[in-house]
Short mmCIF file of C-alpha atoms in Angstrom, two decimals:
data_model
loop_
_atom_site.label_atom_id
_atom_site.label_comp_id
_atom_site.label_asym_id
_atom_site.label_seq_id
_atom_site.Cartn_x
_atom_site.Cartn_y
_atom_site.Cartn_z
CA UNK H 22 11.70 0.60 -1.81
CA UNK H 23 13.80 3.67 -2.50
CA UNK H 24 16.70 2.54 -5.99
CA UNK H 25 18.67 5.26 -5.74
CA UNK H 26 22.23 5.48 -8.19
CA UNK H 27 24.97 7.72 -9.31
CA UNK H 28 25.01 9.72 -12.96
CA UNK H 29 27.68 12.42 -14.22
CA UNK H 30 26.51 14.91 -17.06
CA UNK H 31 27.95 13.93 -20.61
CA UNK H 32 28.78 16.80 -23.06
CA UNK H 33 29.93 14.91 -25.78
CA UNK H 34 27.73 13.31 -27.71
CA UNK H 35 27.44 11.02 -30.85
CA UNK H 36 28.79 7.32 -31.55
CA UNK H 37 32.43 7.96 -30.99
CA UNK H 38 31.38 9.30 -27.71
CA UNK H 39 29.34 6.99 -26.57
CA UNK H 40 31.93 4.02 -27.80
CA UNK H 41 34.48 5.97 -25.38
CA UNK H 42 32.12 6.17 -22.54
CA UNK H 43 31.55 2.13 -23.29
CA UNK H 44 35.11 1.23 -23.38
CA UNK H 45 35.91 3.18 -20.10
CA UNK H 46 33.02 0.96 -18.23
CA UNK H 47 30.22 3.56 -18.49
CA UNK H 48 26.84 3.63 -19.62
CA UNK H 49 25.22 6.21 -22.04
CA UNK H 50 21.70 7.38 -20.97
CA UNK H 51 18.99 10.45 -21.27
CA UNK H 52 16.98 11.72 -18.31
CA UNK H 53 13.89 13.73 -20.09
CA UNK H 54 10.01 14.89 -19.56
CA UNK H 55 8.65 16.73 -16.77
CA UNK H 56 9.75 20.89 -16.34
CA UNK H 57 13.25 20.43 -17.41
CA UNK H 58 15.40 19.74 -20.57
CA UNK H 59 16.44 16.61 -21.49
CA UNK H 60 19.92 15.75 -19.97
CA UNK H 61 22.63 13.59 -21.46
CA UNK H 62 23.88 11.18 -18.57
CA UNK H 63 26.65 8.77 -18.05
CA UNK H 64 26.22 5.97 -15.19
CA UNK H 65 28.57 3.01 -14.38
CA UNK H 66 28.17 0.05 -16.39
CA UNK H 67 28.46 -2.27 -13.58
CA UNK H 68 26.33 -0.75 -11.09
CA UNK H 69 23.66 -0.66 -13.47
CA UNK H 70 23.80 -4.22 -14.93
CA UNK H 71 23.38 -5.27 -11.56
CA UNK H 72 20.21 -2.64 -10.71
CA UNK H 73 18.54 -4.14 -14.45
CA UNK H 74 19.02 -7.80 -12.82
CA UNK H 75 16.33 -6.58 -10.00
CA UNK H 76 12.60 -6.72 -10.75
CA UNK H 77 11.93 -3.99 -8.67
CA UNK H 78 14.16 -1.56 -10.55
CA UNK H 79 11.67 -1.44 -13.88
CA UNK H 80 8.76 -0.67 -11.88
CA UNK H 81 9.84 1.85 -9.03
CA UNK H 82 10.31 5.35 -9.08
CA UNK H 83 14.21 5.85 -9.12
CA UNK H 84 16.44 8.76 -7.41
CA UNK H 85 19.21 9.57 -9.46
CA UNK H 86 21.95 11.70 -8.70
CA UNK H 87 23.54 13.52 -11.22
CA UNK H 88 26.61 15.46 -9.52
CA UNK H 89 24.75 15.79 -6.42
CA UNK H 90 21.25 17.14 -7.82
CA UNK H 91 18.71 14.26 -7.54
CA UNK H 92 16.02 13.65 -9.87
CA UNK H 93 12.94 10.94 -9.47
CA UNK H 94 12.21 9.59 -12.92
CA UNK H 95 11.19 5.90 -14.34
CA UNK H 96 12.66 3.49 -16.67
CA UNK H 97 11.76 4.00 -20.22
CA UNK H 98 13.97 1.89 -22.47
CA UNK H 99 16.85 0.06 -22.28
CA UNK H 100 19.46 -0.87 -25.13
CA UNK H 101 21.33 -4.71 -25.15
CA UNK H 102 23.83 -5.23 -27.53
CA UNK H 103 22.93 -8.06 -29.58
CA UNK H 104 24.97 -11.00 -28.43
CA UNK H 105 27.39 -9.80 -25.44
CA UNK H 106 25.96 -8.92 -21.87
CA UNK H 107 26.24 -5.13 -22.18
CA UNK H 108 23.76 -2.53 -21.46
CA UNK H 109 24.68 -0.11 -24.86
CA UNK H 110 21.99 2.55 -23.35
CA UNK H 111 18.97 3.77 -20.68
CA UNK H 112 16.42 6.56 -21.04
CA UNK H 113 14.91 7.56 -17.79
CA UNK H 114 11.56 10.01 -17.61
CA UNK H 115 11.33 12.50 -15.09
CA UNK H 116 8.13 11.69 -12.84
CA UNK H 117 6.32 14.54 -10.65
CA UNK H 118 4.97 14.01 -7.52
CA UNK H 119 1.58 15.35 -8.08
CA UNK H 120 0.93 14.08 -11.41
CA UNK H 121 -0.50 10.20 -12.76
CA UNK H 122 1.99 8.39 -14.31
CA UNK H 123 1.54 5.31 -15.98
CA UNK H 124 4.11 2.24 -15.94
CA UNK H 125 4.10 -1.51 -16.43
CA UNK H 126 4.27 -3.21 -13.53
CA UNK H 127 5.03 -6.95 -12.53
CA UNK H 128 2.25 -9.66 -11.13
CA UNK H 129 2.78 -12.05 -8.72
CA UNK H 130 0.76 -15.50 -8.45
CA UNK H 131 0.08 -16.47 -5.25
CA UNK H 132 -1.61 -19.61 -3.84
CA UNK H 133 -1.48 -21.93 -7.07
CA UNK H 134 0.26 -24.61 -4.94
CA UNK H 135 -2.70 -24.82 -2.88
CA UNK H 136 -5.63 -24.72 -5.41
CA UNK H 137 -8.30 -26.92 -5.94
CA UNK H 138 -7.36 -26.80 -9.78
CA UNK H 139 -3.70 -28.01 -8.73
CA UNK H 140 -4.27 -30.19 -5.85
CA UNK H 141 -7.38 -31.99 -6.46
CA UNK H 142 -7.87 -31.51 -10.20
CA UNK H 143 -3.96 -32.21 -11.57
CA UNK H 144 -4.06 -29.18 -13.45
CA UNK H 145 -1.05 -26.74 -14.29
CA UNK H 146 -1.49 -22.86 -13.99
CA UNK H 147 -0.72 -21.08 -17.36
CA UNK H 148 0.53 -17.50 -16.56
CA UNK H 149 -0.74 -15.67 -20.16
CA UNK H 150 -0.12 -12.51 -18.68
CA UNK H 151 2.69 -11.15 -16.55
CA UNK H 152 2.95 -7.69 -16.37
CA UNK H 153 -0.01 -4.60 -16.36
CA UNK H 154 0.00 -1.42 -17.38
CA UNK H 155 -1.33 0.88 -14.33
CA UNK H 156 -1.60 4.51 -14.02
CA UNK H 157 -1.10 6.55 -10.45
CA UNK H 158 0.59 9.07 -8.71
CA UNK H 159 4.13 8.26 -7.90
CA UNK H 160 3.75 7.61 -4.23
CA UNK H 161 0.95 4.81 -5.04
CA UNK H 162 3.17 2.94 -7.44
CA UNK H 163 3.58 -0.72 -6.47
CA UNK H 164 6.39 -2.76 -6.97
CA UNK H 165 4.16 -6.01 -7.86
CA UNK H 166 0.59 -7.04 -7.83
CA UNK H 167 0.01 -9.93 -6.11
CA UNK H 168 -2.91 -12.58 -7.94
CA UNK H 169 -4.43 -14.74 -5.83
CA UNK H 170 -4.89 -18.25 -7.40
CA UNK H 171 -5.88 -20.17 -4.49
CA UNK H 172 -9.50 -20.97 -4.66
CA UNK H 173 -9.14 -21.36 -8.88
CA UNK H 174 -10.47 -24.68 -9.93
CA UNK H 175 -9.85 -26.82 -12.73
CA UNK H 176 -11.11 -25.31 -16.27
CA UNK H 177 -11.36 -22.37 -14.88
CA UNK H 178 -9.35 -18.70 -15.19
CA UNK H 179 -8.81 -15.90 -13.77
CA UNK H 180 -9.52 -12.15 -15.72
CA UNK H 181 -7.67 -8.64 -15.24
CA UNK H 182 -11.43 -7.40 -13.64
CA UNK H 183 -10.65 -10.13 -11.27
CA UNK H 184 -7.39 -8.61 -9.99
CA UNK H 185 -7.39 -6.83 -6.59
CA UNK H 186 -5.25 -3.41 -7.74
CA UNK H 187 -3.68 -1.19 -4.67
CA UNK H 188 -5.07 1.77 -3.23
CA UNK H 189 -4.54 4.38 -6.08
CA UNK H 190 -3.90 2.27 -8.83
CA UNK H 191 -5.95 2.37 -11.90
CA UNK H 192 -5.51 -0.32 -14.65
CA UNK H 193 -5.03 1.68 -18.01
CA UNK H 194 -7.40 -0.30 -20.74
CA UNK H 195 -5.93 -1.10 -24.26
CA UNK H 196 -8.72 -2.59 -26.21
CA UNK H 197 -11.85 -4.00 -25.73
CA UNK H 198 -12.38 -7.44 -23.34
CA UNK H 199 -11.61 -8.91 -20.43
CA UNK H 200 -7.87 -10.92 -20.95
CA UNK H 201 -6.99 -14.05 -19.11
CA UNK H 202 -4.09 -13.39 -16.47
CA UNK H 203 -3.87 -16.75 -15.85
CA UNK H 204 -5.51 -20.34 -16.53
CA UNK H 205 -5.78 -23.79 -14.68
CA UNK H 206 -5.07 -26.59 -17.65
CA UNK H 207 -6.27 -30.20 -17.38
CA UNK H 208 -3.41 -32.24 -18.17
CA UNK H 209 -4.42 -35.49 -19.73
CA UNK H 210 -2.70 -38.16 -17.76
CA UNK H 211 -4.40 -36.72 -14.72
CA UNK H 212 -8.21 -36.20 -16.14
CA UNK H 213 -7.73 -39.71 -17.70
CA UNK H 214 -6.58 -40.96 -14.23
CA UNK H 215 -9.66 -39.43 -12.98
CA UNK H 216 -11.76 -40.85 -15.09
CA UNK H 217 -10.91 -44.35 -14.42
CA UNK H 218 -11.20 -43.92 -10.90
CA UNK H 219 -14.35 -42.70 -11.35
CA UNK H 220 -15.78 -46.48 -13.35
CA UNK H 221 -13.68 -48.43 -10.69
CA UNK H 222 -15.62 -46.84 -8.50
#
């Protein structure tokens, strides 16, 4: 899915400036990396509030038009102020097309309504990770990862080496190990349930 939004070039810079640019219902941002210089951006506040709401929006590669010259880049960081709902700045990073980029992107657990672990064993699924940090070319970038939790079974989880990655996608490694993505808990009402169904038996 192609995000694409609007951005005007901002020549004033500094705290006053960006307050102004706040009050009149704009955002702040940078657009920087790849061939050219970093560019000081201003993008309605609105618009983009609404675009940060979306999942899909933190792991895509974004068009943005600045005055009619688009640019693909990614989300790098974005500024909240402390206690009101306002976005005080963004800082986007030009991608290119023929070079690896890497990003975190968002999983998606499939099937744990339909596991052994959750329909025959009364577990719960604990998500312990929900994000990974890939690296590909821009074209291969996914918006989610889907993990497939139906055949999990009680006691038992479910590893990042266990994750099916798209075509093109490399996971980028930070540390040593395996982590857990996600685990099927035993509640205790339900394996003491079990358990006396088992000596009535």
């Amino acid at each position: 899915m192609q995000i694409e939004f609007k951005a005007t070039k901002r020549d004033a810079q500094g705290t006053g400036a960006s307050r102004r640019l706040r009050r009149a219902g704009q955002i702040p941002g940078i657009i920087y990396g790849g061939a050219g210089e970093a560019q000081a951006v201003a993008m309605d506040h609105n618009e983009l509030y609404h675009l940060l709401r979306k999942e899909a929006f933190h792991a895509s590669v974004l068009s943005i038009d600045v005055e009619g010259a688009k640019q693909n880049a990614v989300l790098r960081d974005v500024q909240w102020h402390p206690f009101k709902q306002q976005v005080l700045h963004l800082d986007f990073q030009r991608v290119d097309a023929g070079q690896k980029m890497h990003l975190k992107v968002p999983l998606h657990f499939v099937g744990d309504d339909v596991s052994p672990a959750v329909k025959l064993g009364g577990c719960m699924i604990s998500h312990t990770i929900n994000e990974l940090d890939v690296q590909c070319l821009p074209k291969d970038l996914p918006e989610f990862i889907s993990v497939d939790l139906s055949a999990l079974e009680a006691g038992q989880s479910v590893h990042v080496s266990q994750i099916t990655l798209p075509a093109g996608v490399e996971l980028v490694q930070h540390g040593e190990g395996d982590p857990v993505v996600a685990t099927a808990l035993v509640v205790k009402g339900a394996a003491a349930e079990g358990e006396g169904e088992g000596e009535a038996a």
